[in-house]
Amino acid sequence: VFPHFKNNNVIGFTIKDLGQYKSEIKLRLFSRNTFYNHDLLSGQHQEIILVEGESDLHSIIQFTDHSNVLALCGNQLTQLQLQKLITAKIKKVYLALDQDSPGKKAAKNISPKLSNAGITPCPLQYTCHKDIDLWLRYMKPQERNAAFEQLITDANEKSAKTKKTKNQQ
């Protein structure tokens, strides 16, 4: 998969090998500090869905009514990426990270970073598949969008309860 700037010049690439994204070659314009679909941060959205890889991003855009998706190209949020979210005035981030051990650990690490920056983290919790791409692909086509909307609703409810509990303390 080739991330690119608006002028369609390729700035890097990643491959999915054995279920993991690899980006071993560092090019002058591409690094882990780059989001895939970074043009989304132009200021039109206050809420985004953050995923680990490009296939997750493409599945959400293809199978749901959401286009506000950014991919980390990995499972770590760098300080520069966090600053880009702050600058874009993002208020809420739905974390659709993988449900394997590294993905769950990443969600636990990323959530406090977002909170400390004034951004509400809302982890999406789904079952049966390691990543959101497979979760959507193996679902009946007519059920995909409604099931994804339910993930968003559940994450919002859990986030509201967490916020309410913190405010009461």
Short mmCIF file of N, CA, C and O in Angstrom, two decimals, residues 27-166:
data_model
loop_
_atom_site.label_atom_id
_atom_site.label_comp_id
_atom_site.label_asym_id
_atom_site.label_seq_id
_atom_site.Cartn_x
_atom_site.Cartn_y
_atom_site.Cartn_z
N LEU A 27 11.88 6.41 4.03
CA LEU A 27 12.09 7.35 2.94
C LEU A 27 12.10 8.76 3.52
O LEU A 27 11.63 9.01 4.62
N ARG A 28 12.61 9.68 2.78
CA ARG A 28 12.77 11.06 3.26
C ARG A 28 11.44 11.66 3.73
O ARG A 28 11.41 12.36 4.73
N LEU A 29 10.34 11.38 3.06
CA LEU A 29 9.07 12.01 3.39
C LEU A 29 8.15 11.14 4.23
O LEU A 29 7.12 11.60 4.68
N PHE A 30 8.49 9.88 4.43
CA PHE A 30 7.59 8.97 5.13
C PHE A 30 8.26 8.42 6.37
O PHE A 30 9.39 7.98 6.34
N SER A 31 7.52 8.45 7.46
CA SER A 31 8.01 7.85 8.70
C SER A 31 6.78 7.40 9.50
O SER A 31 5.65 7.60 9.10
N ARG A 32 7.03 6.83 10.65
CA ARG A 32 5.93 6.42 11.53
C ARG A 32 5.11 7.62 12.00
O ARG A 32 4.03 7.46 12.54
N ASN A 33 5.63 8.82 11.81
CA ASN A 33 4.90 10.02 12.21
C ASN A 33 3.83 10.41 11.20
O ASN A 33 3.10 11.36 11.41
N THR A 34 3.77 9.70 10.09
CA THR A 34 2.79 9.98 9.04
C THR A 34 1.57 9.09 9.24
O THR A 34 1.70 7.91 9.47
N PHE A 35 0.39 9.68 9.16
CA PHE A 35 -0.85 8.91 9.15
C PHE A 35 -1.15 8.51 7.71
O PHE A 35 -0.89 9.29 6.78
N TYR A 36 -1.75 7.36 7.52
CA TYR A 36 -2.31 7.04 6.21
C TYR A 36 -3.69 7.69 6.17
O TYR A 36 -4.47 7.55 7.11
N ASN A 37 -3.98 8.43 5.13
CA ASN A 37 -5.21 9.21 4.98
C ASN A 37 -5.11 10.52 5.76
O ASN A 37 -6.09 11.06 6.24
N HIS A 38 -3.89 11.05 5.87
CA HIS A 38 -3.62 12.24 6.66
C HIS A 38 -4.34 13.48 6.18
O HIS A 38 -4.53 14.43 6.94
N ASP A 39 -4.78 13.50 4.91
CA ASP A 39 -5.53 14.65 4.41
C ASP A 39 -6.82 14.88 5.20
O ASP A 39 -7.38 15.96 5.17
N LEU A 40 -7.25 13.86 5.91
CA LEU A 40 -8.45 13.96 6.74
C LEU A 40 -8.32 15.02 7.81
O LEU A 40 -9.30 15.57 8.29
N LEU A 41 -7.11 15.34 8.20
CA LEU A 41 -6.86 16.29 9.27
C LEU A 41 -6.93 17.74 8.80
O LEU A 41 -6.35 18.62 9.41
N SER A 42 -7.69 18.00 7.77
CA SER A 42 -7.81 19.34 7.22
C SER A 42 -8.75 20.24 8.02
O SER A 42 -8.94 21.38 7.68
N GLY A 43 -9.33 19.72 9.08
CA GLY A 43 -10.18 20.55 9.93
C GLY A 43 -11.67 20.32 9.76
O GLY A 43 -12.47 20.99 10.41
N GLN A 44 -12.08 19.40 8.92
CA GLN A 44 -13.50 19.17 8.69
C GLN A 44 -14.12 18.24 9.72
O GLN A 44 -15.32 18.23 9.90
N HIS A 45 -13.30 17.42 10.38
CA HIS A 45 -13.82 16.43 11.32
C HIS A 45 -13.35 16.73 12.74
O HIS A 45 -12.20 17.11 12.94
N GLN A 46 -14.24 16.51 13.70
CA GLN A 46 -13.85 16.61 15.10
C GLN A 46 -13.73 15.24 15.73
O GLN A 46 -13.19 15.10 16.82
N GLU A 47 -14.25 14.23 15.05
CA GLU A 47 -14.17 12.85 15.52
C GLU A 47 -13.55 12.00 14.42
O GLU A 47 -13.91 12.15 13.25
N ILE A 48 -12.62 11.13 14.82
CA ILE A 48 -12.00 10.23 13.84
C ILE A 48 -11.99 8.81 14.39
O ILE A 48 -12.13 8.59 15.59
N ILE A 49 -11.82 7.89 13.48
CA ILE A 49 -11.63 6.48 13.82
C ILE A 49 -10.17 6.18 13.52
O ILE A 49 -9.69 6.42 12.41
N LEU A 50 -9.45 5.68 14.52
CA LEU A 50 -8.03 5.40 14.37
C LEU A 50 -7.82 3.89 14.31
O LEU A 50 -8.29 3.16 15.18
N VAL A 51 -7.16 3.43 13.26
CA VAL A 51 -6.91 2.01 13.05
C VAL A 51 -5.42 1.77 12.90
O VAL A 51 -4.64 2.71 12.76
N GLU A 52 -5.02 0.50 12.92
CA GLU A 52 -3.60 0.16 12.82
C GLU A 52 -3.09 0.22 11.39
O GLU A 52 -1.99 0.69 11.14
N GLY A 53 -3.84 -0.30 10.44
CA GLY A 53 -3.31 -0.42 9.10
C GLY A 53 -4.27 -0.01 8.01
O GLY A 53 -5.45 0.24 8.24
N GLU A 54 -3.72 0.02 6.81
CA GLU A 54 -4.48 0.48 5.65
C GLU A 54 -5.66 -0.41 5.31
O GLU A 54 -6.70 0.07 4.89
N SER A 55 -5.53 -1.72 5.48
CA SER A 55 -6.66 -2.60 5.15
C SER A 55 -7.82 -2.36 6.11
O SER A 55 -8.99 -2.41 5.71
N ASP A 56 -7.51 -2.05 7.37
CA ASP A 56 -8.57 -1.70 8.32
C ASP A 56 -9.27 -0.42 7.88
O ASP A 56 -10.50 -0.33 7.87
N LEU A 57 -8.47 0.57 7.50
CA LEU A 57 -9.02 1.84 7.02
C LEU A 57 -9.93 1.64 5.82
O LEU A 57 -11.06 2.13 5.79
N HIS A 58 -9.43 0.91 4.83
CA HIS A 58 -10.21 0.72 3.60
C HIS A 58 -11.50 -0.05 3.86
O HIS A 58 -12.53 0.24 3.26
N SER A 59 -11.48 -1.03 4.76
CA SER A 59 -12.69 -1.79 5.06
C SER A 59 -13.75 -0.92 5.72
O SER A 59 -14.93 -1.02 5.38
N ILE A 60 -13.34 -0.08 6.64
CA ILE A 60 -14.33 0.80 7.29
C ILE A 60 -14.94 1.75 6.28
O ILE A 60 -16.16 1.92 6.23
N ILE A 61 -14.11 2.34 5.43
CA ILE A 61 -14.63 3.26 4.42
C ILE A 61 -15.53 2.52 3.43
O ILE A 61 -16.58 3.02 3.04
N GLN A 62 -15.14 1.32 3.03
CA GLN A 62 -15.90 0.56 2.04
C GLN A 62 -17.20 0.00 2.59
O GLN A 62 -18.22 0.00 1.91
N PHE A 63 -17.19 -0.49 3.82
CA PHE A 63 -18.33 -1.26 4.34
C PHE A 63 -19.23 -0.51 5.32
O PHE A 63 -20.22 -1.06 5.77
N THR A 64 -18.87 0.73 5.67
CA THR A 64 -19.70 1.49 6.60
C THR A 64 -19.95 2.88 6.03
O THR A 64 -19.46 3.21 4.95
N ASP A 65 -20.67 3.68 6.77
CA ASP A 65 -20.94 5.06 6.35
C ASP A 65 -19.88 6.04 6.84
O ASP A 65 -20.12 7.24 6.87
N HIS A 66 -18.73 5.54 7.25
CA HIS A 66 -17.69 6.40 7.81
C HIS A 66 -16.53 6.58 6.85
O HIS A 66 -16.03 5.62 6.28
N SER A 67 -16.10 7.82 6.70
CA SER A 67 -14.91 8.12 5.91
C SER A 67 -13.85 8.82 6.75
O SER A 67 -12.77 9.11 6.27
N ASN A 68 -14.17 9.08 8.01
CA ASN A 68 -13.27 9.81 8.90
C ASN A 68 -12.31 8.84 9.61
O ASN A 68 -12.30 8.73 10.82
N VAL A 69 -11.48 8.17 8.82
CA VAL A 69 -10.61 7.11 9.34
C VAL A 69 -9.14 7.44 9.04
O VAL A 69 -8.81 7.81 7.93
N LEU A 70 -8.31 7.29 10.08
CA LEU A 70 -6.86 7.45 9.94
C LEU A 70 -6.20 6.13 10.31
O LEU A 70 -6.64 5.46 11.24
N ALA A 71 -5.11 5.80 9.63
CA ALA A 71 -4.34 4.60 9.97
C ALA A 71 -2.98 5.02 10.52
O ALA A 71 -2.33 5.91 9.98
N LEU A 72 -2.59 4.35 11.59
CA LEU A 72 -1.31 4.61 12.23
C LEU A 72 -0.13 4.01 11.47
O LEU A 72 1.00 4.40 11.69
N CYS A 73 -0.37 3.02 10.64
CA CYS A 73 0.71 2.24 10.01
C CYS A 73 1.53 1.57 11.10
O CYS A 73 2.76 1.57 11.10
N GLY A 74 0.84 0.98 12.05
CA GLY A 74 1.45 0.32 13.21
C GLY A 74 0.48 0.42 14.37
O GLY A 74 -0.70 0.69 14.16
N ASN A 75 0.97 0.26 15.58
CA ASN A 75 0.04 0.37 16.71
C ASN A 75 0.51 1.34 17.78
O ASN A 75 0.07 1.28 18.91
N GLN A 76 1.41 2.25 17.39
CA GLN A 76 1.87 3.27 18.33
C GLN A 76 1.50 4.65 17.82
O GLN A 76 1.64 4.93 16.63
N LEU A 77 1.07 5.50 18.73
CA LEU A 77 0.79 6.89 18.41
C LEU A 77 2.00 7.71 18.84
O LEU A 77 2.33 7.76 20.02
N THR A 78 2.68 8.32 17.87
CA THR A 78 3.87 9.10 18.20
C THR A 78 3.46 10.47 18.72
O THR A 78 2.32 10.92 18.53
N GLN A 79 4.39 11.15 19.35
CA GLN A 79 4.12 12.50 19.86
C GLN A 79 3.79 13.45 18.72
O GLN A 79 2.91 14.30 18.86
N LEU A 80 4.45 13.30 17.59
CA LEU A 80 4.16 14.15 16.44
C LEU A 80 2.76 13.89 15.90
O LEU A 80 2.04 14.81 15.53
N GLN A 81 2.35 12.62 15.85
CA GLN A 81 0.99 12.30 15.41
C GLN A 81 -0.04 12.90 16.38
O GLN A 81 -1.05 13.44 15.95
N LEU A 82 0.23 12.78 17.67
CA LEU A 82 -0.67 13.36 18.67
C LEU A 82 -0.78 14.87 18.46
O LEU A 82 -1.89 15.42 18.49
N GLN A 83 0.33 15.52 18.21
CA GLN A 83 0.30 16.96 17.96
C GLN A 83 -0.53 17.29 16.73
O GLN A 83 -1.24 18.29 16.70
N LYS A 84 -0.46 16.44 15.70
CA LYS A 84 -1.27 16.65 14.49
C LYS A 84 -2.76 16.56 14.81
O LYS A 84 -3.57 17.33 14.28
N LEU A 85 -3.14 15.64 15.70
CA LEU A 85 -4.54 15.53 16.11
C LEU A 85 -4.98 16.77 16.89
O LEU A 85 -6.09 17.29 16.68
N ILE A 86 -4.12 17.26 17.76
CA ILE A 86 -4.43 18.46 18.54
C ILE A 86 -4.58 19.66 17.60
O ILE A 86 -5.55 20.43 17.71
N THR A 87 -3.64 19.82 16.70
CA THR A 87 -3.68 20.94 15.75
C THR A 87 -4.94 20.90 14.89
O THR A 87 -5.51 21.94 14.58
N ALA A 88 -5.40 19.70 14.53
CA ALA A 88 -6.60 19.54 13.71
C ALA A 88 -7.88 19.71 14.53
O ALA A 88 -8.98 19.56 14.00
N LYS A 89 -7.73 19.96 15.84
CA LYS A 89 -8.87 20.17 16.74
C LYS A 89 -9.78 18.94 16.83
O LYS A 89 -11.01 19.05 16.87
N ILE A 90 -9.15 17.75 16.85
CA ILE A 90 -9.90 16.51 17.01
C ILE A 90 -10.37 16.43 18.45
O ILE A 90 -9.60 16.65 19.38
N LYS A 91 -11.63 16.15 18.65
CA LYS A 91 -12.22 16.09 20.00
C LYS A 91 -12.40 14.66 20.50
O LYS A 91 -12.38 14.42 21.70
N LYS A 92 -12.62 13.72 19.58
CA LYS A 92 -12.87 12.33 19.97
C LYS A 92 -12.20 11.39 18.99
O LYS A 92 -12.26 11.61 17.77
N VAL A 93 -11.57 10.33 19.53
CA VAL A 93 -10.92 9.32 18.70
C VAL A 93 -11.49 7.95 19.06
O VAL A 93 -11.40 7.52 20.21
N TYR A 94 -12.08 7.30 18.08
CA TYR A 94 -12.54 5.92 18.24
C TYR A 94 -11.36 5.02 17.89
O TYR A 94 -10.85 5.07 16.78
N LEU A 95 -10.91 4.25 18.85
CA LEU A 95 -9.77 3.37 18.65
C LEU A 95 -10.25 2.01 18.16
O LEU A 95 -10.79 1.22 18.92
N ALA A 96 -10.06 1.74 16.88
CA ALA A 96 -10.44 0.45 16.29
C ALA A 96 -9.16 -0.35 16.06
O ALA A 96 -8.87 -0.78 14.95
N LEU A 97 -8.40 -0.52 17.13
CA LEU A 97 -7.15 -1.24 17.04
C LEU A 97 -7.40 -2.74 17.12
O LEU A 97 -8.46 -3.19 17.54
N ASP A 98 -6.40 -3.50 16.71
CA ASP A 98 -6.54 -4.96 16.70
C ASP A 98 -6.87 -5.48 18.09
O ASP A 98 -6.48 -4.89 19.10
N GLN A 99 -7.56 -6.60 18.14
CA GLN A 99 -7.96 -7.20 19.40
C GLN A 99 -6.97 -8.26 19.88
O GLN A 99 -7.28 -9.03 20.77
N ASP A 100 -5.77 -8.28 19.30
CA ASP A 100 -4.73 -9.17 19.79
C ASP A 100 -4.03 -8.47 20.96
O ASP A 100 -4.34 -7.32 21.31
N SER A 101 -3.08 -9.15 21.57
CA SER A 101 -2.39 -8.61 22.74
C SER A 101 -1.69 -7.27 22.46
O SER A 101 -1.86 -6.31 23.22
N PRO A 102 -0.92 -7.14 21.36
CA PRO A 102 -0.29 -5.85 21.09
C PRO A 102 -1.30 -4.73 20.83
O PRO A 102 -1.09 -3.59 21.25
N GLY A 103 -2.40 -5.04 20.16
CA GLY A 103 -3.43 -4.03 19.89
C GLY A 103 -4.11 -3.55 21.17
O GLY A 103 -4.36 -2.35 21.34
N LYS A 104 -4.41 -4.48 22.06
CA LYS A 104 -5.02 -4.11 23.34
C LYS A 104 -4.06 -3.29 24.19
O LYS A 104 -4.45 -2.31 24.83
N LYS A 105 -2.79 -3.67 24.17
CA LYS A 105 -1.77 -2.92 24.90
C LYS A 105 -1.64 -1.51 24.32
O LYS A 105 -1.53 -0.53 25.06
N ALA A 106 -1.67 -1.41 23.00
CA ALA A 106 -1.57 -0.11 22.34
C ALA A 106 -2.75 0.78 22.72
O ALA A 106 -2.57 1.97 22.99
N ALA A 107 -3.96 0.22 22.75
CA ALA A 107 -5.14 1.02 23.14
C ALA A 107 -4.99 1.55 24.56
O ALA A 107 -5.33 2.70 24.85
N LYS A 108 -4.43 0.73 25.45
CA LYS A 108 -4.21 1.16 26.84
C LYS A 108 -3.15 2.25 26.92
O LYS A 108 -3.22 3.12 27.78
N ASN A 109 -2.17 2.21 26.03
CA ASN A 109 -1.13 3.24 26.01
C ASN A 109 -1.59 4.53 25.34
O ASN A 109 -1.21 5.62 25.75
N ILE A 110 -2.38 4.39 24.30
CA ILE A 110 -2.81 5.55 23.53
C ILE A 110 -3.91 6.34 24.26
O ILE A 110 -3.92 7.57 24.23
N SER A 111 -4.81 5.64 24.93
CA SER A 111 -5.95 6.32 25.59
C SER A 111 -5.52 7.43 26.54
O SER A 111 -6.05 8.54 26.45
N PRO A 112 -4.57 7.19 27.47
CA PRO A 112 -4.17 8.29 28.36
C PRO A 112 -3.48 9.45 27.62
O PRO A 112 -3.64 10.61 28.01
N LYS A 113 -2.74 9.14 26.56
CA LYS A 113 -2.11 10.21 25.77
C LYS A 113 -3.18 11.13 25.19
O LYS A 113 -3.06 12.35 25.22
N LEU A 114 -4.25 10.50 24.65
CA LEU A 114 -5.33 11.29 24.09
C LEU A 114 -6.03 12.10 25.17
O LEU A 114 -6.27 13.30 25.01
N SER A 115 -6.36 11.45 26.28
CA SER A 115 -7.05 12.13 27.38
C SER A 115 -6.25 13.32 27.89
O SER A 115 -6.81 14.40 28.11
N ASN A 116 -4.96 13.12 28.08
CA ASN A 116 -4.10 14.21 28.56
C ASN A 116 -4.04 15.37 27.58
O ASN A 116 -3.75 16.50 27.98
N ALA A 117 -4.30 15.10 26.32
CA ALA A 117 -4.31 16.15 25.30
C ALA A 117 -5.70 16.76 25.11
O ALA A 117 -5.89 17.60 24.24
N GLY A 118 -6.66 16.34 25.92
CA GLY A 118 -8.01 16.88 25.82
C GLY A 118 -8.86 16.22 24.75
O GLY A 118 -9.88 16.76 24.33
N ILE A 119 -8.45 15.05 24.30
CA ILE A 119 -9.17 14.30 23.27
C ILE A 119 -9.79 13.08 23.94
O ILE A 119 -9.12 12.36 24.67
N THR A 120 -11.07 12.86 23.71
CA THR A 120 -11.76 11.72 24.32
C THR A 120 -11.45 10.44 23.56
O THR A 120 -11.76 10.33 22.37
N PRO A 121 -10.84 9.46 24.24
CA PRO A 121 -10.60 8.17 23.58
C PRO A 121 -11.82 7.26 23.76
O PRO A 121 -12.39 7.19 24.84
N CYS A 122 -12.22 6.60 22.71
CA CYS A 122 -13.35 5.67 22.75
C CYS A 122 -12.95 4.36 22.07
O CYS A 122 -13.12 4.21 20.86
N PRO A 123 -12.39 3.42 22.83
CA PRO A 123 -12.01 2.14 22.22
C PRO A 123 -13.23 1.36 21.73
O PRO A 123 -14.23 1.26 22.44
N LEU A 124 -13.13 0.83 20.52
CA LEU A 124 -14.17 -0.04 19.98
C LEU A 124 -13.84 -1.46 20.39
O LEU A 124 -12.70 -1.90 20.24
N GLN A 125 -14.83 -2.17 20.92
CA GLN A 125 -14.60 -3.53 21.37
C GLN A 125 -15.44 -4.48 20.53
O GLN A 125 -16.67 -4.45 20.59
N TYR A 126 -14.76 -5.29 19.76
CA TYR A 126 -15.42 -6.27 18.90
C TYR A 126 -14.78 -7.62 19.16
O TYR A 126 -13.70 -7.72 19.74
N THR A 127 -15.45 -8.66 18.76
CA THR A 127 -14.95 -10.01 19.04
C THR A 127 -14.89 -10.84 17.76
O THR A 127 -15.30 -10.38 16.71
N CYS A 128 -14.38 -12.01 17.89
CA CYS A 128 -14.34 -13.03 16.82
C CYS A 128 -13.18 -12.88 15.86
O CYS A 128 -12.77 -13.87 15.26
N HIS A 129 -12.65 -11.71 15.66
CA HIS A 129 -11.57 -11.54 14.71
C HIS A 129 -10.49 -10.64 15.30
O HIS A 129 -10.77 -9.79 16.13
N LYS A 130 -9.29 -10.83 14.82
CA LYS A 130 -8.16 -10.06 15.33
C LYS A 130 -8.25 -8.58 14.98
O LYS A 130 -7.93 -7.72 15.78
N ASP A 131 -8.66 -8.26 13.75
CA ASP A 131 -8.72 -6.85 13.38
C ASP A 131 -10.08 -6.48 12.78
O ASP A 131 -10.87 -7.33 12.42
N ILE A 132 -10.30 -5.19 12.72
CA ILE A 132 -11.61 -4.67 12.28
C ILE A 132 -11.86 -5.00 10.80
O ILE A 132 -13.00 -5.18 10.39
N ASP A 133 -10.79 -5.10 10.02
CA ASP A 133 -10.91 -5.48 8.62
C ASP A 133 -11.59 -6.84 8.49
O ASP A 133 -12.60 -7.00 7.79
N LEU A 134 -11.06 -7.84 9.19
CA LEU A 134 -11.64 -9.18 9.13
C LEU A 134 -13.02 -9.22 9.77
O LEU A 134 -13.92 -9.91 9.28
N TRP A 135 -13.20 -8.49 10.85
CA TRP A 135 -14.50 -8.44 11.51
C TRP A 135 -15.58 -7.98 10.53
O TRP A 135 -16.65 -8.58 10.44
N LEU A 136 -15.29 -6.95 9.77
CA LEU A 136 -16.25 -6.44 8.79
C LEU A 136 -16.39 -7.38 7.58
O LEU A 136 -17.50 -7.64 7.12
N ARG A 137 -15.30 -7.91 7.09
CA ARG A 137 -15.34 -8.77 5.90
C ARG A 137 -16.12 -10.06 6.10
O ARG A 137 -16.76 -10.55 5.18
N TYR A 138 -16.05 -10.62 7.30
CA TYR A 138 -16.72 -11.90 7.53
C TYR A 138 -18.15 -11.75 8.06
O TYR A 138 -18.79 -12.73 8.38
N MET A 139 -18.62 -10.53 8.09
CA MET A 139 -19.99 -10.27 8.51
C MET A 139 -20.89 -10.26 7.27
O MET A 139 -20.42 -9.95 6.16
N LYS A 140 -22.15 -10.57 7.45
CA LYS A 140 -23.08 -10.49 6.33
C LYS A 140 -23.11 -9.04 5.84
O LYS A 140 -23.22 -8.11 6.65
N PRO A 141 -23.01 -8.83 4.52
CA PRO A 141 -22.94 -7.46 3.99
C PRO A 141 -24.05 -6.53 4.49
O PRO A 141 -23.79 -5.37 4.81
N GLN A 142 -25.26 -7.05 4.59
CA GLN A 142 -26.37 -6.20 5.01
C GLN A 142 -26.32 -5.85 6.50
O GLN A 142 -27.05 -4.97 6.95
N GLU A 143 -25.44 -6.48 7.25
CA GLU A 143 -25.34 -6.23 8.70
C GLU A 143 -24.13 -5.36 9.08
O GLU A 143 -24.03 -4.90 10.22
N ARG A 144 -23.23 -5.15 8.14
CA ARG A 144 -21.96 -4.48 8.46
C ARG A 144 -22.14 -3.09 9.06
O ARG A 144 -21.58 -2.77 10.11
N ASN A 145 -22.87 -2.23 8.36
CA ASN A 145 -22.97 -0.84 8.81
C ASN A 145 -23.66 -0.75 10.17
O ASN A 145 -23.19 -0.04 11.06
N ALA A 146 -24.76 -1.46 10.36
CA ALA A 146 -25.48 -1.42 11.63
C ALA A 146 -24.61 -1.96 12.77
O ALA A 146 -24.60 -1.39 13.88
N ALA A 147 -23.87 -3.02 12.51
CA ALA A 147 -23.00 -3.59 13.55
C ALA A 147 -21.88 -2.61 13.91
O ALA A 147 -21.55 -2.44 15.09
N PHE A 148 -21.34 -1.93 12.91
CA PHE A 148 -20.29 -0.96 13.19
C PHE A 148 -20.85 0.24 13.97
O PHE A 148 -20.22 0.73 14.90
N GLU A 149 -22.04 0.67 13.60
CA GLU A 149 -22.69 1.77 14.33
C GLU A 149 -22.92 1.38 15.78
O GLU A 149 -22.80 2.21 16.68
N GLN A 150 -23.22 0.10 16.02
CA GLN A 150 -23.40 -0.37 17.40
C GLN A 150 -22.09 -0.29 18.17
O GLN A 150 -22.08 0.04 19.36
N LEU A 151 -20.96 -0.60 17.52
CA LEU A 151 -19.66 -0.46 18.16
C LEU A 151 -19.43 0.99 18.59
O LEU A 151 -18.95 1.26 19.70
N ILE A 152 -19.78 1.92 17.72
CA ILE A 152 -19.62 3.36 18.02
C ILE A 152 -20.51 3.75 19.20
O ILE A 152 -20.06 4.41 20.13
N THR A 153 -21.76 3.30 19.17
CA THR A 153 -22.70 3.61 20.26
C THR A 153 -22.20 3.05 21.59
O THR A 153 -22.20 3.75 22.60
N ASP A 154 -21.76 1.80 21.58
CA ASP A 154 -21.25 1.17 22.80
C ASP A 154 -20.02 1.92 23.33
O ASP A 154 -19.88 2.13 24.54
N ALA A 155 -19.13 2.33 22.43
CA ALA A 155 -17.93 3.06 22.85
C ALA A 155 -18.31 4.42 23.45
O ALA A 155 -17.72 4.84 24.45
N ASN A 156 -19.28 5.09 22.85
CA ASN A 156 -19.74 6.38 23.39
C ASN A 156 -20.34 6.21 24.78
O ASN A 156 -20.09 7.01 25.68
N GLU A 157 -21.16 5.18 24.94
CA GLU A 157 -21.78 4.93 26.25
C GLU A 157 -20.74 4.61 27.31
O GLU A 157 -20.79 5.15 28.41
N LYS A 158 -19.78 3.79 26.97
CA LYS A 158 -18.72 3.43 27.92
C LYS A 158 -17.88 4.66 28.26
O LYS A 158 -17.52 4.89 29.42
N SER A 159 -17.59 5.48 27.27
CA SER A 159 -16.81 6.69 27.49
C SER A 159 -17.56 7.66 28.40
O SER A 159 -16.97 8.27 29.29
N ALA A 160 -18.87 7.80 28.18
CA ALA A 160 -19.69 8.69 29.01
C ALA A 160 -19.72 8.20 30.46
O ALA A 160 -19.63 9.00 31.40
N LYS A 161 -19.84 6.90 30.65
CA LYS A 161 -19.84 6.33 32.02
C LYS A 161 -18.49 6.57 32.70
O LYS A 161 -18.44 6.93 33.87
N THR A 162 -17.41 6.37 31.96
CA THR A 162 -16.07 6.58 32.51
C THR A 162 -15.88 8.04 32.90
O THR A 162 -15.37 8.34 33.97
N LYS A 163 -16.31 8.93 32.02
CA LYS A 163 -16.17 10.37 32.29
C LYS A 163 -17.01 10.76 33.52
O LYS A 163 -16.56 11.52 34.36
N LYS A 164 -18.22 10.22 33.62
CA LYS A 164 -19.10 10.52 34.74
C LYS A 164 -18.49 10.01 36.04
O LYS A 164 -18.50 10.70 37.06
N THR A 165 -17.94 8.81 36.03
CA THR A 165 -17.30 8.24 37.21
C THR A 165 -16.11 9.08 37.65
O THR A 165 -15.94 9.36 38.84
N LYS A 166 -15.28 9.53 36.71
CA LYS A 166 -14.12 10.37 37.04
C LYS A 166 -14.56 11.70 37.63
O LYS A 166 -13.94 12.22 38.54
#
